Amino acid sequence: MKEIIGNRVGVYRTTMRREVLRLPIPMALVTALAVFLTRRRLDTANMDVYRLAGDALVVWAACCCLVFAGLWVSTRIWKVTLFEGGVRGPTSSLGFQTLAWGEISAAERTPLHMRSINPFHAVLLLHASQGPGIWINEPLLGMPEFKEHVRRLAGEDHPFARLLHER
């Protein structure tokens, strides 16, 4: 692979937005509702409110830990590597794809919904002329440097470079 696309220029990882810290609020509401609805008969005469609250808290904490661990792992695993002759990044099937600059036929930005709780701004889709394309979650750590490397390596008229410099 090194002979085909050249030496590695840089590795860029996805970073989470600050708004992701608001994520536990809707998770707490959904968890409390789920615990309340999945309890068997609630006998109000013998109902132990403390046990119900404790169960809800445990489930909520477990959900929060799993979601934040998943997001953290995704930022560590799904990295984008720039090479002199191309780019390597994650695909929609959770694999990785290496594309030479000439194999990238189009690039588009897809904004993500629920921006108030979504940790990422958008997804950059790099369409390949053959095979799967690359999905890059924005923002990346070192985004200005990443943009300059893409512009320098791919050329200013490349679809990916034009997409990055639209903003």
XYZ file of C-alpha atoms in Angstrom:
167
model
C 0.000 0.000 0.000
C 2.852 2.408 0.765
C 4.123 2.115 -2.798
C 0.706 2.934 -4.239
C -0.310 6.032 -2.310
C 2.959 7.246 -0.819
C 4.060 8.097 2.687
C 1.722 8.950 5.530
C 1.238 12.686 6.031
C -1.018 12.759 9.091
C -3.613 10.949 11.202
C -6.747 12.815 12.260
C -9.327 11.672 14.781
C -12.890 12.743 15.287
C -13.605 14.868 18.334
C -16.884 15.259 20.200
C -18.691 18.560 20.567
C -19.396 20.080 23.974
C -23.107 19.661 23.450
C -22.708 15.920 23.952
C -22.588 16.644 27.677
C -26.330 17.320 27.474
C -26.909 13.723 26.403
C -27.631 12.321 29.902
C -30.748 14.490 30.291
C -32.877 12.806 27.597
C -31.322 9.471 28.508
C -32.452 9.923 32.111
C -35.986 10.738 31.022
C -36.213 7.769 28.673
C -34.691 5.440 31.268
C -37.065 6.545 33.999
C -40.004 6.047 31.654
C -38.738 2.612 30.572
C -38.253 1.465 34.173
C -41.681 2.734 35.105
C -43.381 1.015 32.146
C -41.550 -2.303 32.478
C -42.245 -2.802 36.172
C -44.770 -5.495 36.830
C -47.895 -4.522 38.705
C -47.285 -1.516 40.808
C -49.020 -1.995 44.100
C -49.168 1.512 45.493
C -49.861 0.250 48.999
C -46.615 -1.740 49.103
C -44.571 0.298 46.626
C -40.981 0.899 47.624
C -40.172 4.275 46.103
C -36.522 4.055 47.076
C -36.083 0.718 45.320
C -37.771 2.060 42.200
C -35.567 5.163 42.236
C -32.461 3.037 42.853
C -33.292 0.721 39.943
C -33.860 3.696 37.663
C -30.567 5.242 38.719
C -28.629 2.034 38.057
C -30.169 1.601 34.610
C -29.579 5.271 33.796
C -25.939 5.084 34.866
C -25.391 1.932 32.813
C -26.949 3.563 29.731
C -24.833 6.681 30.127
C -21.654 4.648 30.530
C -22.403 2.546 27.448
C -23.245 5.527 25.250
C -20.235 7.591 26.306
C -17.917 4.557 26.046
C -19.242 3.862 22.558
C -18.711 7.451 21.485
C -15.212 7.522 22.950
C -14.252 4.234 21.269
C -15.619 5.483 17.955
C -13.396 8.568 18.145
C -10.369 6.336 18.805
C -11.073 3.719 16.138
C -12.469 5.793 13.278
C -9.528 7.880 12.253
C -8.679 9.432 8.923
C -5.178 8.997 7.560
C -3.828 11.235 4.820
C -1.174 9.921 2.476
C 0.690 11.713 -0.282
C -1.418 9.899 -2.877
C -4.742 9.427 -1.117
C -6.809 9.064 2.026
C -7.805 6.155 4.270
C -10.931 6.286 6.412
C -13.984 4.430 7.717
C -16.766 3.152 5.477
C -20.480 2.805 6.157
C -19.985 -0.923 6.817
C -17.629 -0.174 9.769
C -14.577 -1.158 7.745
C -11.783 0.952 6.284
C -11.133 1.976 2.709
C -8.072 3.524 1.097
C -8.728 5.752 -1.891
C -6.215 7.427 -4.157
C -7.020 11.058 -4.912
C -8.021 10.122 -8.455
C -10.486 7.463 -7.231
C -12.613 10.035 -5.375
C -15.375 10.950 -7.817
C -17.444 13.254 -5.589
C -17.598 14.646 -2.063
C -20.591 15.903 -0.095
C -21.396 17.143 3.406
C -24.419 15.654 5.167
C -25.526 17.630 8.235
C -26.557 15.501 11.187
C -29.885 15.946 12.930
C -30.559 16.696 16.600
C -27.589 19.060 16.790
C -28.318 19.878 20.426
C -27.347 16.375 21.592
C -25.421 14.993 18.601
C -21.656 14.926 19.235
C -20.762 15.486 15.570
C -21.536 18.385 13.203
C -21.783 16.529 9.930
C -20.514 13.598 7.899
C -18.262 14.136 4.892
C -18.989 11.485 2.258
C -16.228 10.717 -0.221
C -17.729 8.760 -3.108
C -15.397 6.339 -4.855
C -15.512 5.560 -8.553
C -15.462 1.856 -7.553
C -16.329 0.241 -4.244
C -17.422 1.808 -0.979
C -16.783 5.416 -0.149
C -15.374 6.966 3.014
C -17.415 8.554 5.809
C -15.610 11.215 7.855
C -17.293 12.605 10.984
C -16.785 16.332 11.556
C -15.154 17.928 13.438
C -11.642 16.485 13.301
C -8.852 17.441 15.674
C -6.551 19.715 13.696
C -9.149 20.550 11.051
C -7.297 23.617 9.633
C -4.145 21.544 9.131
C -6.228 18.730 7.616
C -7.808 21.158 5.110
C -4.435 22.547 4.069
C -2.947 19.062 3.586
C -5.898 17.986 1.420
C -5.670 21.157 -0.677
C -1.903 20.734 -1.114
C -1.955 16.982 -1.817
C -5.141 16.615 -3.883
C -5.094 19.994 -5.608
C -7.412 22.953 -5.297
C -9.794 21.669 -7.991
C -10.316 18.270 -6.329
C -13.928 17.678 -5.109
C -12.761 16.948 -1.548
C -10.615 20.078 -1.345
C -13.482 22.215 -2.713
C -15.874 20.719 -0.138
C -13.518 21.442 2.761
C -12.952 25.047 1.699
C -16.633 25.902 1.117
C -16.977 27.199 4.669
